[in-house]
């Protein structure tokens, strides 16, 4: 029996465009904030890394809080869309503020400015916006194929935006005159573009009614009356949620090490413009993989095999990048970087659908619908993984005696850049592959439904 369809093509495209707005923030911040602070403002990589890590302590609890708030929201726009719409206003303001550190202030005041703006962006505004955006996958359709398609559209836009941001930003800053004022101007431009696109995306879909979402009386029989502590208990009791959180955090750590590639290109390969070239080698294969992900999910009757096999390819690809790196072959590094990205693509495309299945697992085992809270893993992963990844990059640079004022870095720094850009991404991919090998939530749900059917009969 065919599943009912809920969305037109333009709903899926409109939804997916929301990740243009999300990655205007995330790609710009994760790729360039460290080099902006160290090489333009003149701050210490180690202190910046420590501030980012401390910031995680402040905003760590907000993911589940906002997820729980979304679940309890009832408005004309629905549950998630109000948070997505209004949260981005704060994202735009704080993103511009991060890249507007006053150059004539004392260092202590500059660190304070950065810390406040960074914490507000990650802990409040990006959290509210991103969890709401991700939760829409479960709130606008009940069709599993449409959820996979939404994820594919979303991440096609996400990686296209990352590619564009990573390719043009250095040149755009130079065109704007270079220096701190240019970084501020570029940040404002990106913030305005993101704000416009996020608004369009918000109104491109409509959430289903609660009656439609809870089509069976036994679904969520106790309603949505649960507090933050209960929400946390429901999440922790779901092993698949913990796995997804772990993978999401590891992915962001991986991304942080890849973004540290701008230092590798500048000081090892002696050409900072290669960062944009490697961005093409990462993002184009990801986009290609995303285009074919919905078809492959259908052909392989689910997401588990596709995700696992994809990451096997990713591990092989990154291992070959290490070999090419020590050979000094940029061409082979680009080729094998593309191979690894191709293997990572399917998980990116169907991840939201896997989270929706994870939410269904809680519904089947605990009788509660917690879509917004379940999608807290997306923001939690971005903030913890991306934030800590950037912090770790800062600490490793400081440990290696990196100095942004030097044109040539010491040998200790060069050795560290090899570790950061070549070895750590490989290790992270291996761990992700091992976790994905245990993440067959679709099979678990099918068994639970079969057991319920037998009891009902």
Tab-separated table of C-alpha atoms in Angstrom:
chain	number	residue	atom	x	y	z
A	1	UNK	CA	0.000	0.000	0.000
A	2	UNK	CA	1.388	3.377	-1.081
A	3	UNK	CA	1.933	5.985	1.609
A	4	UNK	CA	-0.130	9.162	1.367
A	5	UNK	CA	1.792	12.149	-0.037
A	6	UNK	CA	1.652	15.537	1.664
A	7	UNK	CA	4.065	17.806	-0.213
A	8	UNK	CA	4.452	19.326	-3.655
A	9	UNK	CA	7.873	19.742	-5.231
A	10	UNK	CA	7.934	23.437	-4.353
A	11	UNK	CA	7.280	22.663	-0.677
A	12	UNK	CA	10.343	20.411	-0.609
A	13	UNK	CA	12.509	22.945	-2.420
A	14	UNK	CA	11.231	25.778	-0.221
A	15	UNK	CA	11.941	23.769	2.904
A	16	UNK	CA	15.410	22.812	1.680
A	17	UNK	CA	16.304	26.442	0.975
A	18	UNK	CA	16.194	27.044	4.732
A	19	UNK	CA	19.627	25.478	4.979
A	20	UNK	CA	20.995	28.259	2.792
A	21	UNK	CA	20.166	30.536	5.719
A	22	UNK	CA	21.502	28.037	8.251
A	23	UNK	CA	24.819	27.624	6.452
A	24	UNK	CA	25.249	31.325	5.834
A	25	UNK	CA	25.694	31.292	9.607
A	26	UNK	CA	27.368	27.950	10.176
A	27	UNK	CA	29.729	27.692	7.176
A	28	UNK	CA	30.921	31.267	7.572
A	29	UNK	CA	31.414	30.928	11.314
A	30	UNK	CA	33.044	27.504	11.372
A	31	UNK	CA	35.328	28.151	8.398
A	32	UNK	CA	36.571	31.638	9.145
A	33	UNK	CA	36.029	32.743	12.750
A	34	UNK	CA	39.333	31.370	14.011
A	35	UNK	CA	41.503	32.787	11.246
A	36	UNK	CA	39.642	36.133	11.530
A	37	UNK	CA	40.337	36.324	15.258
A	38	UNK	CA	43.963	35.147	15.077
A	39	UNK	CA	45.232	36.753	11.873
A	40	UNK	CA	43.097	39.937	11.692
A	41	UNK	CA	42.217	40.858	15.282
A	42	UNK	CA	45.421	39.332	16.687
A	43	UNK	CA	43.891	37.205	19.442
A	44	UNK	CA	45.381	33.990	20.835
A	45	UNK	CA	44.127	30.762	19.226
A	46	UNK	CA	44.356	28.997	22.592
A	47	UNK	CA	42.338	31.598	24.487
A	48	UNK	CA	39.701	31.728	21.739
A	49	UNK	CA	39.467	27.935	21.863
A	50	UNK	CA	39.010	28.034	25.626
A	51	UNK	CA	36.259	30.680	25.374
A	52	UNK	CA	34.427	28.551	22.820
A	53	UNK	CA	34.687	25.502	25.105
A	54	UNK	CA	33.394	27.498	28.106
A	55	UNK	CA	30.549	28.764	25.941
A	56	UNK	CA	29.441	25.155	25.447
A	57	UNK	CA	28.915	24.872	29.207
A	58	UNK	CA	26.515	27.821	29.089
A	59	UNK	CA	24.457	26.672	26.119
A	60	UNK	CA	24.624	22.885	26.527
A	61	UNK	CA	21.220	22.615	28.205
A	62	UNK	CA	19.363	24.868	25.749
A	63	UNK	CA	18.959	22.217	23.046
A	64	UNK	CA	16.578	20.043	25.045
A	65	UNK	CA	14.932	23.168	26.503
A	66	UNK	CA	14.058	24.595	23.088
A	67	UNK	CA	13.074	21.160	21.777
A	68	UNK	CA	10.668	20.788	24.690
A	69	UNK	CA	9.325	24.319	24.104
A	70	UNK	CA	8.647	23.511	20.451
A	71	UNK	CA	6.694	20.402	21.463
A	72	UNK	CA	4.546	22.550	23.757
A	73	UNK	CA	3.991	25.434	21.327
A	74	UNK	CA	0.546	25.986	19.778
A	75	UNK	CA	0.182	28.926	17.382
A	76	UNK	CA	-1.287	29.867	14.034
A	77	UNK	CA	2.082	29.126	12.467
A	78	UNK	CA	2.246	25.749	14.214
A	79	UNK	CA	4.773	24.375	16.652
A	80	UNK	CA	8.147	24.819	14.966
A	81	UNK	CA	7.744	27.620	12.438
A	82	UNK	CA	7.502	30.502	14.962
A	83	UNK	CA	10.823	29.470	16.516
A	84	UNK	CA	12.418	29.080	13.098
A	85	UNK	CA	11.182	32.495	11.950
A	86	UNK	CA	11.999	34.641	14.956
A	87	UNK	CA	15.114	32.774	16.049
A	88	UNK	CA	16.910	33.766	12.873
A	89	UNK	CA	16.598	37.471	13.585
A	90	UNK	CA	18.907	36.949	16.551
A	91	UNK	CA	21.190	34.779	14.383
A	92	UNK	CA	21.647	37.596	11.896
A	93	UNK	CA	22.449	40.198	14.549
A	94	UNK	CA	24.894	38.064	16.534
A	95	UNK	CA	26.691	36.732	13.437
A	96	UNK	CA	27.437	40.297	12.389
A	97	UNK	CA	28.543	41.104	15.948
A	98	UNK	CA	31.047	38.212	16.060
A	99	UNK	CA	32.823	39.632	13.013
A	100	UNK	CA	32.661	43.189	14.331
A	101	UNK	CA	35.069	42.926	17.262
A	102	UNK	CA	36.252	46.534	17.943
A	103	UNK	CA	39.883	46.805	16.879
A	104	UNK	CA	40.701	49.697	19.203
A	105	UNK	CA	39.662	47.921	22.403
A	106	UNK	CA	41.947	46.184	24.866
A	107	UNK	CA	42.385	42.445	24.335
A	108	UNK	CA	40.303	41.545	27.416
A	109	UNK	CA	37.356	43.575	26.107
A	110	UNK	CA	37.718	41.992	22.666
A	111	UNK	CA	37.606	38.496	24.153
A	112	UNK	CA	34.512	39.473	26.172
A	113	UNK	CA	32.752	40.892	23.093
A	114	UNK	CA	33.425	37.702	21.146
A	115	UNK	CA	32.372	35.433	24.009
A	116	UNK	CA	29.014	37.159	24.550
A	117	UNK	CA	28.133	37.319	20.853
A	118	UNK	CA	29.245	33.728	20.212
A	119	UNK	CA	27.315	32.355	23.195
A	120	UNK	CA	24.120	34.216	22.262
A	121	UNK	CA	24.338	32.975	18.680
A	122	UNK	CA	24.955	29.340	19.524
A	123	UNK	CA	23.155	28.979	22.835
A	124	UNK	CA	19.966	30.869	22.055
A	125	UNK	CA	19.191	31.966	18.518
A	126	UNK	CA	20.807	29.265	16.366
A	127	UNK	CA	19.503	26.601	18.733
A	128	UNK	CA	15.897	27.771	18.466
A	129	UNK	CA	16.088	28.192	14.700
A	130	UNK	CA	17.904	24.956	13.884
A	131	UNK	CA	15.894	22.600	16.081
A	132	UNK	CA	12.654	24.078	14.750
A	133	UNK	CA	13.839	23.774	11.155
A	134	UNK	CA	14.892	20.158	11.631
A	135	UNK	CA	11.682	19.240	13.470
A	136	UNK	CA	9.600	20.337	10.477
A	137	UNK	CA	10.621	17.073	8.793
A	138	UNK	CA	8.293	15.253	11.186
A	139	UNK	CA	5.637	17.978	11.391
A	140	UNK	CA	4.796	18.641	7.721
A	141	UNK	CA	4.601	15.048	6.440
A	142	UNK	CA	4.179	11.496	7.719
A	143	UNK	CA	5.504	9.998	4.486
A	144	UNK	CA	8.932	8.384	4.983
A	145	UNK	CA	9.988	8.909	1.353
A	146	UNK	CA	9.094	12.585	1.528
A	147	UNK	CA	11.159	12.915	4.695
A	148	UNK	CA	14.194	11.480	2.902
A	149	UNK	CA	13.562	13.825	-0.039
A	150	UNK	CA	13.312	16.801	2.329
A	151	UNK	CA	16.638	15.837	3.852
A	152	UNK	CA	18.238	15.515	0.419
A	153	UNK	CA	16.933	18.906	-0.741
A	154	UNK	CA	18.003	20.427	2.546
A	155	UNK	CA	21.573	19.225	2.397
A	156	UNK	CA	21.965	19.920	-1.316
A	157	UNK	CA	21.287	23.546	-0.432
A	158	UNK	CA	23.474	23.268	2.673
A	159	UNK	CA	26.545	21.958	0.871
A	160	UNK	CA	26.021	24.294	-2.086
A	161	UNK	CA	25.984	27.207	0.340
A	162	UNK	CA	29.053	25.914	2.179
A	163	UNK	CA	30.835	25.567	-1.152
A	164	UNK	CA	29.931	29.112	-2.133
A	165	UNK	CA	30.851	30.615	1.251
A	166	UNK	CA	34.167	28.774	1.429
A	167	UNK	CA	35.019	29.613	-2.195
A	168	UNK	CA	34.247	33.331	-2.289
A	169	UNK	CA	34.745	34.682	1.233
A	170	UNK	CA	38.510	35.254	1.154
A	171	UNK	CA	38.196	37.025	-2.201
A	172	UNK	CA	35.132	38.987	-1.059
A	173	UNK	CA	36.952	40.219	2.052
A	174	UNK	CA	39.827	41.348	-0.177
A	175	UNK	CA	37.410	43.137	-2.530
A	176	UNK	CA	35.929	44.960	0.449
A	177	UNK	CA	39.360	46.349	1.298
A	178	UNK	CA	40.681	43.672	3.639
A	179	UNK	CA	41.104	43.960	7.384
A	180	UNK	CA	38.561	44.023	10.187
A	181	UNK	CA	36.155	46.441	8.454
A	182	UNK	CA	35.926	44.144	5.440
A	183	UNK	CA	35.127	41.098	7.592
A	184	UNK	CA	32.359	43.111	9.283
A	185	UNK	CA	30.888	44.160	5.933
A	186	UNK	CA	30.878	40.596	4.601
A	187	UNK	CA	29.218	39.334	7.802
A	188	UNK	CA	26.438	41.917	7.456
A	189	UNK	CA	25.868	40.963	3.803
A	190	UNK	CA	25.610	37.270	4.717
A	191	UNK	CA	23.289	38.030	7.651
A	192	UNK	CA	20.813	39.964	5.498
A	193	UNK	CA	20.783	37.278	2.794
A	194	UNK	CA	20.186	34.574	5.413
A	195	UNK	CA	17.355	36.508	7.044
A	196	UNK	CA	15.487	36.885	3.750
A	197	UNK	CA	15.875	33.232	2.737
A	198	UNK	CA	14.946	31.893	6.184
A	199	UNK	CA	11.681	33.858	6.055
A	200	UNK	CA	10.832	32.457	2.615
A	201	UNK	CA	11.587	28.912	3.788
A	202	UNK	CA	9.418	29.277	6.902
A	203	UNK	CA	6.337	30.070	4.842
A	204	UNK	CA	6.998	27.478	2.119
A	205	UNK	CA	5.518	24.625	4.175
A	206	UNK	CA	2.564	24.197	6.497
A	207	UNK	CA	2.543	22.010	9.581
A	208	UNK	CA	-0.001	19.221	9.934
A	209	UNK	CA	-2.608	19.464	12.652
A	210	UNK	CA	-2.137	17.517	15.868
A	211	UNK	CA	-5.142	15.397	14.909
A	212	UNK	CA	-3.395	14.403	11.684
A	213	UNK	CA	-0.051	13.765	13.387
A	214	UNK	CA	-1.683	11.635	16.106
A	215	UNK	CA	-3.918	9.700	13.747
A	216	UNK	CA	-4.304	6.814	16.155
A	217	UNK	CA	-5.819	7.161	19.567
A	218	UNK	CA	-3.058	5.106	21.145
A	219	UNK	CA	-0.438	7.524	19.810
A	220	UNK	CA	0.668	9.729	22.662
A	221	UNK	CA	-2.281	8.800	24.931
A	222	UNK	CA	-0.991	10.964	27.751
A	223	UNK	CA	-0.848	14.054	25.527
A	224	UNK	CA	2.194	16.296	25.559
A	225	UNK	CA	2.275	17.032	29.276
A	226	UNK	CA	5.859	16.398	30.240
A	227	UNK	CA	8.550	18.619	31.700
A	228	UNK	CA	12.196	19.138	30.868
A	229	UNK	CA	13.318	16.333	33.170
A	230	UNK	CA	10.864	13.902	31.559
A	231	UNK	CA	11.981	14.992	28.087
A	232	UNK	CA	15.590	14.305	29.041
A	233	UNK	CA	14.626	10.887	30.416
A	234	UNK	CA	12.827	10.004	27.175
A	235	UNK	CA	15.866	10.948	25.113
A	236	UNK	CA	18.427	9.161	27.260
A	237	UNK	CA	16.317	6.004	27.242
A	238	UNK	CA	16.423	5.938	23.421
A	239	UNK	CA	19.685	4.280	22.403
A	240	UNK	CA	19.280	5.385	18.809
A	241	UNK	CA	19.021	9.039	19.885
A	242	UNK	CA	22.317	8.671	21.744
A	243	UNK	CA	23.914	7.100	18.665
A	244	UNK	CA	22.662	9.859	16.378
A	245	UNK	CA	23.896	12.491	18.833
A	246	UNK	CA	27.289	10.813	18.882
A	247	UNK	CA	27.517	10.655	15.094
A	248	UNK	CA	26.339	14.242	14.710
A	249	UNK	CA	28.954	15.474	17.198
A	250	UNK	CA	31.672	13.449	15.476
A	251	UNK	CA	30.629	14.841	12.093
A	252	UNK	CA	31.003	18.374	13.363
A	253	UNK	CA	34.399	17.554	14.891
A	254	UNK	CA	35.341	16.185	11.469
A	255	UNK	CA	34.124	19.376	9.819
A	256	UNK	CA	36.116	21.512	12.248
A	257	UNK	CA	39.305	19.650	11.343
A	258	UNK	CA	38.545	20.001	7.623
A	259	UNK	CA	37.896	23.729	8.147
A	260	UNK	CA	41.301	23.970	9.813
A	261	UNK	CA	42.472	23.153	6.320
A	262	UNK	CA	42.714	26.875	5.662
A	263	UNK	CA	45.814	26.826	7.891
A	264	UNK	CA	47.077	23.690	6.125
A	265	UNK	CA	46.664	25.334	2.709
A	266	UNK	CA	48.300	28.559	3.879
A	267	UNK	CA	51.325	27.190	5.720
A	268	UNK	CA	51.873	23.666	4.313
A	269	UNK	CA	50.737	23.952	0.690
A	270	UNK	CA	51.694	27.671	0.627
A	271	UNK	CA	48.484	28.728	-1.136
A	272	UNK	CA	45.451	29.864	0.885
A	273	UNK	CA	43.328	29.895	-2.283
A	274	UNK	CA	43.496	26.079	-2.373
A	275	UNK	CA	41.003	26.099	0.505
A	276	UNK	CA	38.288	27.038	-1.974
A	277	UNK	CA	39.462	24.353	-4.420
A	278	UNK	CA	39.270	21.665	-1.720
A	279	UNK	CA	35.794	22.952	-0.846
A	280	UNK	CA	34.734	21.964	-4.348
A	281	UNK	CA	36.230	18.502	-3.854
A	282	UNK	CA	34.176	18.116	-0.666
A	283	UNK	CA	30.851	19.677	-1.579
A	284	UNK	CA	30.268	18.670	-5.211
A	285	UNK	CA	30.483	14.891	-4.464
A	286	UNK	CA	28.225	15.417	-1.434
A	287	UNK	CA	25.638	17.108	-3.632
A	288	UNK	CA	25.858	14.323	-6.236
A	289	UNK	CA	25.377	11.692	-3.522
A	290	UNK	CA	22.387	13.574	-2.126
A	291	UNK	CA	20.671	13.626	-5.517
A	292	UNK	CA	20.751	9.838	-5.662
A	293	UNK	CA	20.101	9.132	-1.973
A	294	UNK	CA	16.255	8.864	-2.192
A	295	UNK	CA	16.548	6.382	-5.078
A	296	UNK	CA	19.189	4.305	-3.284
A	297	UNK	CA	17.115	4.229	-0.077
A	298	UNK	CA	14.235	2.760	-2.064
A	299	UNK	CA	16.444	0.282	-3.908
A	300	UNK	CA	18.062	-0.996	-0.708
A	301	UNK	CA	14.778	-0.986	1.240
A	302	UNK	CA	15.912	1.440	3.882
A	303	UNK	CA	18.683	3.681	5.105
A	304	UNK	CA	20.845	1.394	7.256
A	305	UNK	CA	22.814	-0.442	4.540
A	306	UNK	CA	23.261	2.694	2.462
A	307	UNK	CA	24.652	4.734	5.358
A	308	UNK	CA	27.023	2.008	6.524
A	309	UNK	CA	28.395	1.211	3.079
A	310	UNK	CA	28.767	4.907	2.355
A	311	UNK	CA	30.960	5.412	5.385
A	312	UNK	CA	33.082	2.425	4.462
A	313	UNK	CA	33.898	4.318	1.267
A	314	UNK	CA	34.523	7.475	3.314
A	315	UNK	CA	37.084	5.681	5.486
A	316	UNK	CA	38.936	4.366	2.437
A	317	UNK	CA	38.889	7.834	0.883
A	318	UNK	CA	40.350	9.587	3.933
A	319	UNK	CA	43.015	6.895	4.345
A	320	UNK	CA	44.134	7.588	0.780
A	321	UNK	CA	44.128	11.357	1.490
A	322	UNK	CA	46.697	10.682	4.223
A	323	UNK	CA	48.900	8.787	1.761
A	324	UNK	CA	48.565	11.538	-0.869
A	325	UNK	CA	49.307	14.211	1.732
A	326	UNK	CA	52.645	12.674	2.641
A	327	UNK	CA	53.389	12.188	-1.068
A	328	UNK	CA	52.836	15.916	-1.513
A	329	UNK	CA	50.352	15.351	-4.345
A	330	UNK	CA	47.602	17.975	-4.309
A	331	UNK	CA	45.871	16.283	-7.261
A	332	UNK	CA	45.552	12.935	-5.471
A	333	UNK	CA	44.500	14.678	-2.254
A	334	UNK	CA	41.662	16.333	-4.172
A	335	UNK	CA	40.641	13.055	-5.816
A	336	UNK	CA	40.509	11.061	-2.590
A	337	UNK	CA	38.859	13.941	-0.687
A	338	UNK	CA	36.077	13.731	-3.275
A	339	UNK	CA	35.808	9.946	-2.813
A	340	UNK	CA	35.440	10.333	0.956
A	341	UNK	CA	32.789	13.037	0.547
A	342	UNK	CA	30.839	10.839	-1.874
A	343	UNK	CA	30.652	8.142	0.795
A	344	UNK	CA	29.496	10.605	3.449
A	345	UNK	CA	26.677	11.959	1.293
A	346	UNK	CA	23.905	9.383	1.889
A	347	UNK	CA	23.958	9.833	5.676
A	348	UNK	CA	23.692	13.589	5.237
A	349	UNK	CA	20.683	13.144	2.971
A	350	UNK	CA	18.663	10.710	5.041
A	351	UNK	CA	19.773	11.806	8.522
A	352	UNK	CA	16.564	13.756	9.218
A	353	UNK	CA	14.525	10.720	8.194
A	354	UNK	CA	16.588	8.563	10.565
A	355	UNK	CA	15.857	11.028	13.378
A	356	UNK	CA	12.159	10.846	12.506
A	357	UNK	CA	12.408	7.056	12.797
A	358	UNK	CA	14.189	7.559	16.110
A	359	UNK	CA	11.260	9.703	17.288
A	360	UNK	CA	8.891	6.959	16.168
A	361	UNK	CA	10.903	4.498	18.277
A	362	UNK	CA	10.177	6.613	21.380
A	363	UNK	CA	6.503	6.734	20.408
A	364	UNK	CA	6.373	2.947	20.016
A	365	UNK	CA	8.250	2.227	23.249
A	366	UNK	CA	7.121	5.086	25.530
A	367	UNK	CA	3.831	6.229	23.979
A	368	UNK	CA	4.932	9.873	23.719
A	369	UNK	CA	5.439	12.073	20.680
A	370	UNK	CA	8.560	14.211	21.185
A	371	UNK	CA	9.491	15.389	17.693
A	372	UNK	CA	10.880	18.794	18.683
A	373	UNK	CA	12.832	17.379	21.600
A	374	UNK	CA	14.160	14.539	19.453
A	375	UNK	CA	15.537	16.970	16.894
A	376	UNK	CA	17.550	18.652	19.620
A	377	UNK	CA	20.346	16.307	18.526
A	378	UNK	CA	20.828	18.431	15.397
A	379	UNK	CA	21.560	21.629	17.303
A	380	UNK	CA	23.341	19.745	20.089
A	381	UNK	CA	25.608	18.113	17.534
A	382	UNK	CA	26.358	21.337	15.698
A	383	UNK	CA	27.093	23.249	18.893
A	384	UNK	CA	29.045	20.616	20.801
A	385	UNK	CA	30.813	19.095	17.828
A	386	UNK	CA	31.386	22.270	15.852
A	387	UNK	CA	32.156	24.423	18.884
A	388	UNK	CA	34.443	21.928	20.575
A	389	UNK	CA	36.030	21.118	17.231
A	390	UNK	CA	36.908	24.771	16.717
A	391	UNK	CA	38.111	24.964	20.334
A	392	UNK	CA	40.281	21.864	19.916
A	393	UNK	CA	41.719	23.329	16.713
A	394	UNK	CA	42.616	26.467	18.652
A	395	UNK	CA	44.238	24.493	21.468
A	396	UNK	CA	46.243	22.338	19.058
A	397	UNK	CA	47.458	25.416	17.188
A	398	UNK	CA	48.476	27.042	20.468
A	399	UNK	CA	50.207	23.841	21.588
A	400	UNK	CA	52.145	23.752	18.328
A	401	UNK	CA	53.383	27.343	18.895
A	402	UNK	CA	51.354	28.803	16.006
A	403	UNK	CA	51.693	32.575	15.641
A	404	UNK	CA	49.311	34.364	13.259
A	405	UNK	CA	51.781	37.228	12.895
A	406	UNK	CA	54.420	34.972	11.285
A	407	UNK	CA	54.525	34.290	7.554
A	408	UNK	CA	56.419	31.036	8.188
A	409	UNK	CA	55.354	28.791	11.059
A	410	UNK	CA	57.709	26.626	13.190
A	411	UNK	CA	58.176	22.930	12.368
A	412	UNK	CA	56.097	21.968	15.419
A	413	UNK	CA	53.121	23.800	13.899
A	414	UNK	CA	53.589	22.179	10.486
A	415	UNK	CA	53.626	18.716	12.089
A	416	UNK	CA	50.448	19.573	13.989
A	417	UNK	CA	48.706	20.698	10.797
A	418	UNK	CA	49.426	17.278	9.270
A	419	UNK	CA	47.793	15.640	12.290
A	420	UNK	CA	44.785	17.972	12.262
A	421	UNK	CA	44.037	17.859	8.549
A	422	UNK	CA	45.132	14.338	7.593
A	423	UNK	CA	44.999	11.962	10.561
A	424	UNK	CA	42.149	13.202	12.772
A	425	UNK	CA	39.498	13.175	9.981
A	426	UNK	CA	40.435	9.551	9.219
A	427	UNK	CA	40.111	8.477	12.860
A	428	UNK	CA	36.756	10.252	13.213
A	429	UNK	CA	35.396	8.568	10.074
A	430	UNK	CA	36.356	5.142	11.420
A	431	UNK	CA	34.468	5.788	14.671
A	432	UNK	CA	31.378	7.041	12.796
A	433	UNK	CA	31.383	3.903	10.647
A	434	UNK	CA	31.437	1.713	13.755
A	435	UNK	CA	28.504	3.593	15.324
A	436	UNK	CA	26.454	3.435	12.099
A	437	UNK	CA	26.954	-0.330	12.042
A	438	UNK	CA	24.742	-0.483	15.176
A	439	UNK	CA	22.109	2.073	14.099
A	440	UNK	CA	19.383	-0.023	12.470
A	441	UNK	CA	16.408	1.875	13.918
A	442	UNK	CA	14.169	0.930	10.984
A	443	UNK	CA	14.457	-2.760	11.802
A	444	UNK	CA	13.802	-2.060	15.483
A	445	UNK	CA	10.621	-0.130	14.641
A	446	UNK	CA	9.421	-2.854	12.299
A	447	UNK	CA	9.813	-5.476	15.046
A	448	UNK	CA	7.943	-3.293	17.561
A	449	UNK	CA	5.060	-2.760	15.126
A	450	UNK	CA	4.919	-6.484	14.426
A	451	UNK	CA	4.790	-7.250	18.154
A	452	UNK	CA	2.018	-4.693	18.675
A	453	UNK	CA	0.070	-6.156	15.776
A	454	UNK	CA	0.309	-9.645	17.251
A	455	UNK	CA	-0.876	-8.413	20.662
A	456	UNK	CA	-3.794	-6.512	19.097
A	457	UNK	CA	-4.921	-9.610	17.238
